Structures are given as structure tokens and as C-alpha cells.
mmCIF file with all atom_site columns, C-alpha atoms in Angstrom:
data_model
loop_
_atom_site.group_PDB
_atom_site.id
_atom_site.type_symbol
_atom_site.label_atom_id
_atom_site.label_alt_id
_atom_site.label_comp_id
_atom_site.label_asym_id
_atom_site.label_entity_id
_atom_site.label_seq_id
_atom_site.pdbx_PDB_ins_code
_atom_site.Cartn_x
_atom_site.Cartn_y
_atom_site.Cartn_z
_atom_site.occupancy
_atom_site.B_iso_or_equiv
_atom_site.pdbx_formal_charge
_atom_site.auth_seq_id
_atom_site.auth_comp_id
_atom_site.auth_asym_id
_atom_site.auth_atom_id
_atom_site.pdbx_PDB_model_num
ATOM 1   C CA . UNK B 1 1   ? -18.896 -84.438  -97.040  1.00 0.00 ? 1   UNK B CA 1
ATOM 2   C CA . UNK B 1 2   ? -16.783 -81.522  -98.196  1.00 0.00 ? 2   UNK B CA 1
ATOM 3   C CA . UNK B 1 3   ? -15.208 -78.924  -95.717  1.00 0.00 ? 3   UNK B CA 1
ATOM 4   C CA . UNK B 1 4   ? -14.073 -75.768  -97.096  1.00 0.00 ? 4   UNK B CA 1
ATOM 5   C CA . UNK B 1 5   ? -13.256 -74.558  -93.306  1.00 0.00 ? 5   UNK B CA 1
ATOM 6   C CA . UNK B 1 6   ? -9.519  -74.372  -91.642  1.00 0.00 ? 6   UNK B CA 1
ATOM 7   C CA . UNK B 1 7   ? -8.186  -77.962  -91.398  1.00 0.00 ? 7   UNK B CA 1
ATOM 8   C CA . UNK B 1 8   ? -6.942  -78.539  -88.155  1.00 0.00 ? 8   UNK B CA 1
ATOM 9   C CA . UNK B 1 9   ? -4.359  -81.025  -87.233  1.00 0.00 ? 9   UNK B CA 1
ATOM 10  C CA . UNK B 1 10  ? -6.863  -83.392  -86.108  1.00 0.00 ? 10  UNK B CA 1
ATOM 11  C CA . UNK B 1 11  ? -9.050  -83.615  -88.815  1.00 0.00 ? 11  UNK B CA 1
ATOM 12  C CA . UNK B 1 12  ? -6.127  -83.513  -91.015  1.00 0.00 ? 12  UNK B CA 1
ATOM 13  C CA . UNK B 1 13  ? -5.106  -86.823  -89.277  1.00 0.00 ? 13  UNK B CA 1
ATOM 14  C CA . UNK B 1 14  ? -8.341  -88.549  -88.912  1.00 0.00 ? 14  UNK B CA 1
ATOM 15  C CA . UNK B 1 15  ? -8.790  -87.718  -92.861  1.00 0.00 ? 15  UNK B CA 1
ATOM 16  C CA . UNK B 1 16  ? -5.089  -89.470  -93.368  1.00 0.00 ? 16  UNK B CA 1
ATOM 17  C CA . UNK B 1 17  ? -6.065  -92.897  -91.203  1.00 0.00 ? 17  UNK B CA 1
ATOM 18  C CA . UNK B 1 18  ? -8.327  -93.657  -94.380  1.00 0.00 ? 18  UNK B CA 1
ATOM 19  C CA . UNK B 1 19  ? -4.567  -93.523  -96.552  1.00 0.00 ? 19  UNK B CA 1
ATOM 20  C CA . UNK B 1 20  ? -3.071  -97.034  -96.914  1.00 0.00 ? 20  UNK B CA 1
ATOM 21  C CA . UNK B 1 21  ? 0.885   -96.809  -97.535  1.00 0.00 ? 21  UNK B CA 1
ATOM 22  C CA . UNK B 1 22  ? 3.492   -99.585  -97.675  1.00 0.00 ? 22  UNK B CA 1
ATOM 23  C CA . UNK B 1 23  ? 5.338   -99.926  -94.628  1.00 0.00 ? 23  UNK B CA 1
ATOM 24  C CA . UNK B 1 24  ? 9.288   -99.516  -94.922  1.00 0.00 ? 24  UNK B CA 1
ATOM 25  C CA . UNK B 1 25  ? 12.089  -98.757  -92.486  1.00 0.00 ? 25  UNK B CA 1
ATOM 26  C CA . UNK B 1 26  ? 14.417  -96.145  -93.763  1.00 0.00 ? 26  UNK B CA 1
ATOM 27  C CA . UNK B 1 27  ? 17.878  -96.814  -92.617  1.00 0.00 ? 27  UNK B CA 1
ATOM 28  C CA . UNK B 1 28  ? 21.492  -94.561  -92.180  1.00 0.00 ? 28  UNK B CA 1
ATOM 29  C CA . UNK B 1 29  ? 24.710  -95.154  -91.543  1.00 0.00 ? 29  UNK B CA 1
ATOM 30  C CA . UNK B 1 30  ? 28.485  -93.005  -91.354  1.00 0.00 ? 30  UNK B CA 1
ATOM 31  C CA . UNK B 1 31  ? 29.850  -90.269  -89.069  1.00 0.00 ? 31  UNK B CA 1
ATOM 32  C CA . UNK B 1 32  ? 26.426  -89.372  -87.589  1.00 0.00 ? 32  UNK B CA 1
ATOM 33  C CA . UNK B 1 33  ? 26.011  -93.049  -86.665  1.00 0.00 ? 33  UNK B CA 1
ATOM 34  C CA . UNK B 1 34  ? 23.756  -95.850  -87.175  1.00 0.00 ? 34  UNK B CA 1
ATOM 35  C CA . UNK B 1 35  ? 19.597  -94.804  -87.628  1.00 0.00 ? 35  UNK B CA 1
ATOM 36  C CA . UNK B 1 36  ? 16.759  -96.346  -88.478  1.00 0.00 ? 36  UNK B CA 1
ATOM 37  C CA . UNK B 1 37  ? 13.158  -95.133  -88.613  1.00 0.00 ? 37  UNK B CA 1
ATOM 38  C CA . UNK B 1 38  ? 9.814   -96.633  -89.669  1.00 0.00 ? 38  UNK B CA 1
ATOM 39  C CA . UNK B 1 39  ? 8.089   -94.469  -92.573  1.00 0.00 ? 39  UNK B CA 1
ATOM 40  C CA . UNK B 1 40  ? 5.104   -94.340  -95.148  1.00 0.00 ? 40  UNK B CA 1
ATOM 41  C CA . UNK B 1 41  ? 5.613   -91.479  -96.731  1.00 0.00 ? 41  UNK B CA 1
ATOM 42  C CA . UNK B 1 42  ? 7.871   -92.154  -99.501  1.00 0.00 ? 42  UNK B CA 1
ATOM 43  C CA . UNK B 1 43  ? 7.197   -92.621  -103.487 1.00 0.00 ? 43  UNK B CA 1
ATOM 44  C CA . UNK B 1 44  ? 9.291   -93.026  -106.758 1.00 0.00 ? 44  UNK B CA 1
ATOM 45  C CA . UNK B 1 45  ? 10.612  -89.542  -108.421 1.00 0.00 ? 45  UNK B CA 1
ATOM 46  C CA . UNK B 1 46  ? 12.089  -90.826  -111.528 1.00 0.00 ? 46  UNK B CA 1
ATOM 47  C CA . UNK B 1 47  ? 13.341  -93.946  -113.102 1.00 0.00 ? 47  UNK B CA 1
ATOM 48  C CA . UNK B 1 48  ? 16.436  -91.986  -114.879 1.00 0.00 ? 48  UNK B CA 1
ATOM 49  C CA . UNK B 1 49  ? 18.096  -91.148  -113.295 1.00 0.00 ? 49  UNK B CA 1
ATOM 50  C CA . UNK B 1 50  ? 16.228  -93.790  -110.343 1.00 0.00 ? 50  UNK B CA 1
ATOM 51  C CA . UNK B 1 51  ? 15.395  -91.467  -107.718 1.00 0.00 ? 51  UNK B CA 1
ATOM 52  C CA . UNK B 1 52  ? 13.131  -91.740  -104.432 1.00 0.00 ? 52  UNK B CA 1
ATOM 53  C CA . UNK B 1 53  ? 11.577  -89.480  -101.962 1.00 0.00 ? 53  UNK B CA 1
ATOM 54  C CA . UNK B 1 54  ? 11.273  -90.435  -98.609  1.00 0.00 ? 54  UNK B CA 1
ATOM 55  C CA . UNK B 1 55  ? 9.859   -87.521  -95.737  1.00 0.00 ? 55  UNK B CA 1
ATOM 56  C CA . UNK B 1 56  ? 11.251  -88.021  -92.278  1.00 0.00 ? 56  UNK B CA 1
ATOM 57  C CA . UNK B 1 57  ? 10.131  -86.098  -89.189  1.00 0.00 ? 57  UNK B CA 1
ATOM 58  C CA . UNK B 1 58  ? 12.360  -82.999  -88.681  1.00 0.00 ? 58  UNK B CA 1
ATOM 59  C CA . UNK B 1 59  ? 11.517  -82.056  -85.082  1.00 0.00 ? 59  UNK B CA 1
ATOM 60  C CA . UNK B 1 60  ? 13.256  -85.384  -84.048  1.00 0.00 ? 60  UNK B CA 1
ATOM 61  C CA . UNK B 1 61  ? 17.107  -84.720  -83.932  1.00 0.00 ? 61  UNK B CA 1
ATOM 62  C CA . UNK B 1 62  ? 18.148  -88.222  -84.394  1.00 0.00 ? 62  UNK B CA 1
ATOM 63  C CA . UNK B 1 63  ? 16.954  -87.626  -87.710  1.00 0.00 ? 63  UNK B CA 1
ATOM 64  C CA . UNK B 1 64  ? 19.102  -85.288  -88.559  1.00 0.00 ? 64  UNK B CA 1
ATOM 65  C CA . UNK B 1 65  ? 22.048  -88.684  -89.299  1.00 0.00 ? 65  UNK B CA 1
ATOM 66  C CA . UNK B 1 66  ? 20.338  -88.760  -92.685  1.00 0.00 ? 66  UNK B CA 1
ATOM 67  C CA . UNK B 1 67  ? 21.243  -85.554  -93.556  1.00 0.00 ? 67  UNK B CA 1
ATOM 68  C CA . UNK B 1 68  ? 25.000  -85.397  -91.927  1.00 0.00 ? 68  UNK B CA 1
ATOM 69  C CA . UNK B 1 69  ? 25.509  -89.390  -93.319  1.00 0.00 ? 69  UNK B CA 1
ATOM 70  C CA . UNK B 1 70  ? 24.366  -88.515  -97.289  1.00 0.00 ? 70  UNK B CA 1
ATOM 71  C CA . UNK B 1 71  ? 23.017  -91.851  -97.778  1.00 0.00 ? 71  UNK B CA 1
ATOM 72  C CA . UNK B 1 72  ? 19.765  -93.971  -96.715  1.00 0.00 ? 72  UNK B CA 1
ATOM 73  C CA . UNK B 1 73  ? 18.625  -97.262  -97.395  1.00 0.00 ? 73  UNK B CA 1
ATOM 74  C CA . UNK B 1 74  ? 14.478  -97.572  -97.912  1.00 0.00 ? 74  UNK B CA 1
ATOM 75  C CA . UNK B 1 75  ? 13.189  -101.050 -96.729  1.00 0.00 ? 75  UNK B CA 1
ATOM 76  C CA . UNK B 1 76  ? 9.710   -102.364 -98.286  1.00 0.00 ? 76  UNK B CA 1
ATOM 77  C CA . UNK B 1 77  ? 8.907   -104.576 -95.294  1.00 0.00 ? 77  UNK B CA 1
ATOM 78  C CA . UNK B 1 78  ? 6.772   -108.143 -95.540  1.00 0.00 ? 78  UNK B CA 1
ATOM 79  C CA . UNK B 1 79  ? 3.688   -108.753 -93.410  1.00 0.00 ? 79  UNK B CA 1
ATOM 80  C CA . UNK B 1 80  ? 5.126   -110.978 -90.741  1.00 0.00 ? 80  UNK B CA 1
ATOM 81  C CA . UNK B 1 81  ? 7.963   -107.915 -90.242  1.00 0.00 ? 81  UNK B CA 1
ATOM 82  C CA . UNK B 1 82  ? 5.460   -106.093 -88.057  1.00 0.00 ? 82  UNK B CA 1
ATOM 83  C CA . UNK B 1 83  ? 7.300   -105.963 -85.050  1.00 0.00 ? 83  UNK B CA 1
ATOM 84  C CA . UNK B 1 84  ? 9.901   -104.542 -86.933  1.00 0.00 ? 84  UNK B CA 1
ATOM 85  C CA . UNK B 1 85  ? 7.586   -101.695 -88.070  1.00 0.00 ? 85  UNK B CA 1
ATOM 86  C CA . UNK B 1 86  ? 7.023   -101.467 -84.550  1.00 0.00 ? 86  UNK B CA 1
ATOM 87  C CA . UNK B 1 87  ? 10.446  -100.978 -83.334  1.00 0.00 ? 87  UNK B CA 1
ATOM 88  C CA . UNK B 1 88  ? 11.233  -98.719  -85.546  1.00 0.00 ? 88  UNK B CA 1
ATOM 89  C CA . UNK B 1 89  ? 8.446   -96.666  -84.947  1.00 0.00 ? 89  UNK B CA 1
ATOM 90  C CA . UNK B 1 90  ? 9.649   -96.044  -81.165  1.00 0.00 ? 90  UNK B CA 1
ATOM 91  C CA . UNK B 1 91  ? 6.290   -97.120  -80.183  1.00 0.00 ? 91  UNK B CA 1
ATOM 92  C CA . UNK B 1 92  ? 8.359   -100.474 -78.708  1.00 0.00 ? 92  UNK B CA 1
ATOM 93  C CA . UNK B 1 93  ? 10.425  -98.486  -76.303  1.00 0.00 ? 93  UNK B CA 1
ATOM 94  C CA . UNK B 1 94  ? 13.339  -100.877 -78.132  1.00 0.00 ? 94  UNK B CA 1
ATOM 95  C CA . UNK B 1 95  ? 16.681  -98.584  -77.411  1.00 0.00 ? 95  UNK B CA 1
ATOM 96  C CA . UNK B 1 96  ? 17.527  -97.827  -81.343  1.00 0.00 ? 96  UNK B CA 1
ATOM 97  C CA . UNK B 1 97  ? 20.442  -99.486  -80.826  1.00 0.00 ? 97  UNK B CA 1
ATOM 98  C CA . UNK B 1 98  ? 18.942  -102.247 -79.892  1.00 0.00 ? 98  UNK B CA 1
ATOM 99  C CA . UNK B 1 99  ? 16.466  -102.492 -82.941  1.00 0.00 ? 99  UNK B CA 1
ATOM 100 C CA . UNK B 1 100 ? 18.801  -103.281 -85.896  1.00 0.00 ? 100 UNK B CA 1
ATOM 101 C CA . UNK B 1 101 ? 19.130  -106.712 -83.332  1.00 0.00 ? 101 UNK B CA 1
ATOM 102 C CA . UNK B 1 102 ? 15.927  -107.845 -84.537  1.00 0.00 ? 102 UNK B CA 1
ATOM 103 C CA . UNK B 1 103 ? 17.101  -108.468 -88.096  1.00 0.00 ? 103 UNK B CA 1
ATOM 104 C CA . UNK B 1 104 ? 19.515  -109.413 -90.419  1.00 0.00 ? 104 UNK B CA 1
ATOM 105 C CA . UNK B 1 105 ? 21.418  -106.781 -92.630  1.00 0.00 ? 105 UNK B CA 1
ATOM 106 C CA . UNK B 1 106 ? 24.047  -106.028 -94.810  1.00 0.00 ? 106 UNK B CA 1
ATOM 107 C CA . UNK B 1 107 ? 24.884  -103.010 -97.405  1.00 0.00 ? 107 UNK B CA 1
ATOM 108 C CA . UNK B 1 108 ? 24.904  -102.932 -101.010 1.00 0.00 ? 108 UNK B CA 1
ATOM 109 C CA . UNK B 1 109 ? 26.464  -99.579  -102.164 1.00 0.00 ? 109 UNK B CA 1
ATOM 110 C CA . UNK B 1 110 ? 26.091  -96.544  -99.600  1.00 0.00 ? 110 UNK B CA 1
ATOM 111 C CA . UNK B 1 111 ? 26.984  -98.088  -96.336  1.00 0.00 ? 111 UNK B CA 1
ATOM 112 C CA . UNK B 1 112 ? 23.168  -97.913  -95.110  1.00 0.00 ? 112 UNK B CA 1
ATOM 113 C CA . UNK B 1 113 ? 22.154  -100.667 -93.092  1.00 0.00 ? 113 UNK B CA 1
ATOM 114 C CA . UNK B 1 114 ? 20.025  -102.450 -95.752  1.00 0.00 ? 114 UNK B CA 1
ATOM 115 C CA . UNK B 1 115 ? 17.634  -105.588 -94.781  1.00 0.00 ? 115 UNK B CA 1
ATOM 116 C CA . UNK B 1 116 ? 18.504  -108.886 -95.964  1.00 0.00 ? 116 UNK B CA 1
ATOM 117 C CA . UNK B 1 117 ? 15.054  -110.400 -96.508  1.00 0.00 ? 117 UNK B CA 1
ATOM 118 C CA . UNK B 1 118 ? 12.580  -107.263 -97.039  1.00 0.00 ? 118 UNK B CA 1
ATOM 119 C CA . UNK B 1 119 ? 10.547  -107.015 -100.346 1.00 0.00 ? 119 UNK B CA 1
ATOM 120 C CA . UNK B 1 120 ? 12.852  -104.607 -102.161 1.00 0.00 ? 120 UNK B CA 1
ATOM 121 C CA . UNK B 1 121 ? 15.723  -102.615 -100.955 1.00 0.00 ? 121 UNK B CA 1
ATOM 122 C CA . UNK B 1 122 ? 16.769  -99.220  -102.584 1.00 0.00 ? 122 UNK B CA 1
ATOM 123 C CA . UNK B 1 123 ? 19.767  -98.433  -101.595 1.00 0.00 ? 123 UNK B CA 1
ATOM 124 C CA . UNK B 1 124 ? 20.335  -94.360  -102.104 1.00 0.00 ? 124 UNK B CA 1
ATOM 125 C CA . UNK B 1 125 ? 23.019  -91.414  -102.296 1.00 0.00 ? 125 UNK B CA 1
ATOM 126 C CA . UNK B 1 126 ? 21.478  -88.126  -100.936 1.00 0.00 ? 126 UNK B CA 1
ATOM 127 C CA . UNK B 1 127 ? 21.211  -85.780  -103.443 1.00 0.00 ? 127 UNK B CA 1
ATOM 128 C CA . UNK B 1 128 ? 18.768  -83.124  -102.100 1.00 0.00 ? 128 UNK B CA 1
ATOM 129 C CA . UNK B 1 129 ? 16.502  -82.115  -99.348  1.00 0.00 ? 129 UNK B CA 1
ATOM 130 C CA . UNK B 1 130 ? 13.128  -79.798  -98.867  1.00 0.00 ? 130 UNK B CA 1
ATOM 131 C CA . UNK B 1 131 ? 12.786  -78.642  -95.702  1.00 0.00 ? 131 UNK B CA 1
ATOM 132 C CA . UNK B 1 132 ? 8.551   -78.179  -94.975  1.00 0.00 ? 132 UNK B CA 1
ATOM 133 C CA . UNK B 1 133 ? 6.602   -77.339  -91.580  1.00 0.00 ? 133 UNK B CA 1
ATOM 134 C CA . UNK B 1 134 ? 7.631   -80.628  -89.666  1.00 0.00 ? 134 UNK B CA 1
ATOM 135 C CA . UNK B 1 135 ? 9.145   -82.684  -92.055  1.00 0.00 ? 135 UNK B CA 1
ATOM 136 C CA . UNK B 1 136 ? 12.251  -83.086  -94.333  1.00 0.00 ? 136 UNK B CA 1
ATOM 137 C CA . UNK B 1 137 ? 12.056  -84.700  -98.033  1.00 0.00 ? 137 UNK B CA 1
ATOM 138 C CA . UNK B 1 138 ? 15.122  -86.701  -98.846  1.00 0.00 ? 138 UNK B CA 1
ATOM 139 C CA . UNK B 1 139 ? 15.412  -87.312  -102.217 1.00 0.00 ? 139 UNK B CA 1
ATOM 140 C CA . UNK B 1 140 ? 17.712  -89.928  -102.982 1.00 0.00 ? 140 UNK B CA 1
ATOM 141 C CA . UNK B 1 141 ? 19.835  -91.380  -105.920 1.00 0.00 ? 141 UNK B CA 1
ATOM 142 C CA . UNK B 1 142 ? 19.239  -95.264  -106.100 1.00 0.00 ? 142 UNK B CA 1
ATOM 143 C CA . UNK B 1 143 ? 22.841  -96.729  -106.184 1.00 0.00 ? 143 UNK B CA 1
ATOM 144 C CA . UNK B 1 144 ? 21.914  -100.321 -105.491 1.00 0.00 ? 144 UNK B CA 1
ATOM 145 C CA . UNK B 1 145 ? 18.687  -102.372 -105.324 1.00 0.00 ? 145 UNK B CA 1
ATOM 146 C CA . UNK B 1 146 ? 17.624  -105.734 -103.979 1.00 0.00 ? 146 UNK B CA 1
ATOM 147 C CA . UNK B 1 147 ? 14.415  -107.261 -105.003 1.00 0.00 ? 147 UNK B CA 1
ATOM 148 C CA . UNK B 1 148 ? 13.169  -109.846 -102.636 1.00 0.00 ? 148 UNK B CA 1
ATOM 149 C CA . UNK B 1 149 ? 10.349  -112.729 -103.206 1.00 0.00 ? 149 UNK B CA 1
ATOM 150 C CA . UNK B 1 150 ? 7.210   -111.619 -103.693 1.00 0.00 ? 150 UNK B CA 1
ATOM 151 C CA . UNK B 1 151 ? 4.908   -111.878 -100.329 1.00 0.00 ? 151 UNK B CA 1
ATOM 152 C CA . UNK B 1 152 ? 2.500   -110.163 -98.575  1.00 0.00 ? 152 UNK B CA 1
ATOM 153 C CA . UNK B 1 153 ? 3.288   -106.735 -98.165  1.00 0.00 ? 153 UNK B CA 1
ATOM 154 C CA . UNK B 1 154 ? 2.772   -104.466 -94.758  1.00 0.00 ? 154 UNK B CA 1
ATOM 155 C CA . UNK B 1 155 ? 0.479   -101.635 -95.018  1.00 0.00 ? 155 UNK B CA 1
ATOM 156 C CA . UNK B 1 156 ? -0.380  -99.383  -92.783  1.00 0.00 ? 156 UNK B CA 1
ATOM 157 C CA . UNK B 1 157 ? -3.890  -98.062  -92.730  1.00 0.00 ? 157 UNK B CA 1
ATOM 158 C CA . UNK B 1 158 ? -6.583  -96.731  -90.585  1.00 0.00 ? 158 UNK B CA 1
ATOM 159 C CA . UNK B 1 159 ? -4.135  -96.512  -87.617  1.00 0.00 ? 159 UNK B CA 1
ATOM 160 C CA . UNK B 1 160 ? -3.003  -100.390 -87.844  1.00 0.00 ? 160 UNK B CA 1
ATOM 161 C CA . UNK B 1 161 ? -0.824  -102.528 -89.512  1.00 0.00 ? 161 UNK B CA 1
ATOM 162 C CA . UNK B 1 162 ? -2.353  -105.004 -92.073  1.00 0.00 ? 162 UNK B CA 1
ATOM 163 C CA . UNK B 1 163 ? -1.348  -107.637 -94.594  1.00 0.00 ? 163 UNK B CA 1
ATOM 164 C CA . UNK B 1 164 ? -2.493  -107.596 -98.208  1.00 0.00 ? 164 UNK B CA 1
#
């Protein structure tokens, strides 16, 4: 059915639930200290020089260590990393600094917590942001990768985690 009427928040969401994303946990780490958050809403940019976007909610200050830190590290999780997805979300009630407990991790170039066993790791230098209604873009310069083995990925989709 098309609606040419306002779009509300509500519909706006309900018409969303029906968009299946990877599920990755976009990590920070340096003077603003250590943050992690789970996110869809990322995609490739370009491949030269390799860049990714990932959007992070702006009207939570915590998120604001990606900005002051210049770096992130974006985590393709596996299927059987759900309750990872889930701490990071805050839906857990995990303390953050408790989360990062529930996995292994290392870093590769930008000091970003990055996760030892996820699908693929791009590892990023911050080289812009786009500030719009609720959320910040951070577009990011890959400095290091890590591909993992090739599993099941987590998606997220019609308001619940599922494997592929």
C-alpha cells in the first residue's frame, strides 16, 4: 500500500522491522575511554581509499568517545554471538564495562578494541562526521582488517535476531 501522508515515527519504525542488516558491534578506545555499541546501520563508502560509514545514536553521550577517540573498530558478528549483540545493545543491563568481559579482543592499527573471532573486522581512523536529527555518521578510514571464517552471519530483522 502506498502512503503519501506525514510519516510518523511509528510507522517509520514498523516500515524498518521489515529491513534485515548484519549485526556488528562498533567499538572505541583512547582519552574518552573504552565504548562499545551494537549497530546495523553501517555500509561500505569506497574501496580507495577503503572507507566505511557507520551511524551511531547522538542523543546518547557515551557516544560521543567516538568522536573525542578518532578511531572505531566495526565488528561483523557470527550467529552464536547473540548475546553479545545483546550486551551491547544495553538491552542486557550488562554495566559497559562489564561487556567487553564477554569476549576476546585485541587491536590491529587504531587502538579500538577489535574482536578476535568475529566475521570481519575493519579497523578505522575517523576522518569525518554528519551530524543528522538523532544520529551521527562516522565515516571512517580502514587502517587494518581481519577476515574471519566464513559462518553464519547475525542479522537483525523484524525486531529479532536471526541466523542466515
Amino acid at each position: 500500500m502506498l502512503k503519501k501522508n506525514d510519516i510518523g515515527p511509528q510507522a517509520y519504525r514498523d516500515a524498518m522491522a521489515n529491513f534485515a542488516g548484519a549485526v556488528h558491534v562498533v567499538t572505541t578506545d583512547g582519552p574518552a575511554g573504552k565504548r562499545g555499541a551494537t549497530v546495523i546501520a553501517t555500509c561500505s563508502v569506497s574501496d580507495a581509499p577503503p572507507t566505511i560509514l557507520v551511524c551511531v545514536n547522538r542523543e546518547n553521550p557515551n557516544n560521543d568517545a567516538f568522536l573525542k577517540n578518532g578511531n572505531f573498530a566495526l565488528n561483523t558478528l557470527r550467529a552464536e554471538q547473540q548475546p553479545l549483540a545483546v550486551a551491547f545493545s544495553g538491552l542486557s543491563g550488562l554495566p559497559p564495562q562489564e561487556r567487553f568481559a564477554l569476549a576476546r579482543w585485541d587491536t590491529i592499527a587504531s587502538g579500538a578494541p577489535t574482536l578476535m573471532d568475529a566475521l570481519a573486522v575493519f579497523d578505522c581512523e575517523l576522518v569525518d562526521t554528519k551530524d543528522h536529527a538523532t544520529h551521527r555518521v562516522l565515516f571512517g578510514k580502514v587502517t587494518g582488517l581481519r577476515i574471519g571464517d566464513t559462518l553464519e552471519p547475525l542479522i537483525y530483522f523484524n525486531r529479532g535476531y536471526r541466523a542466515l
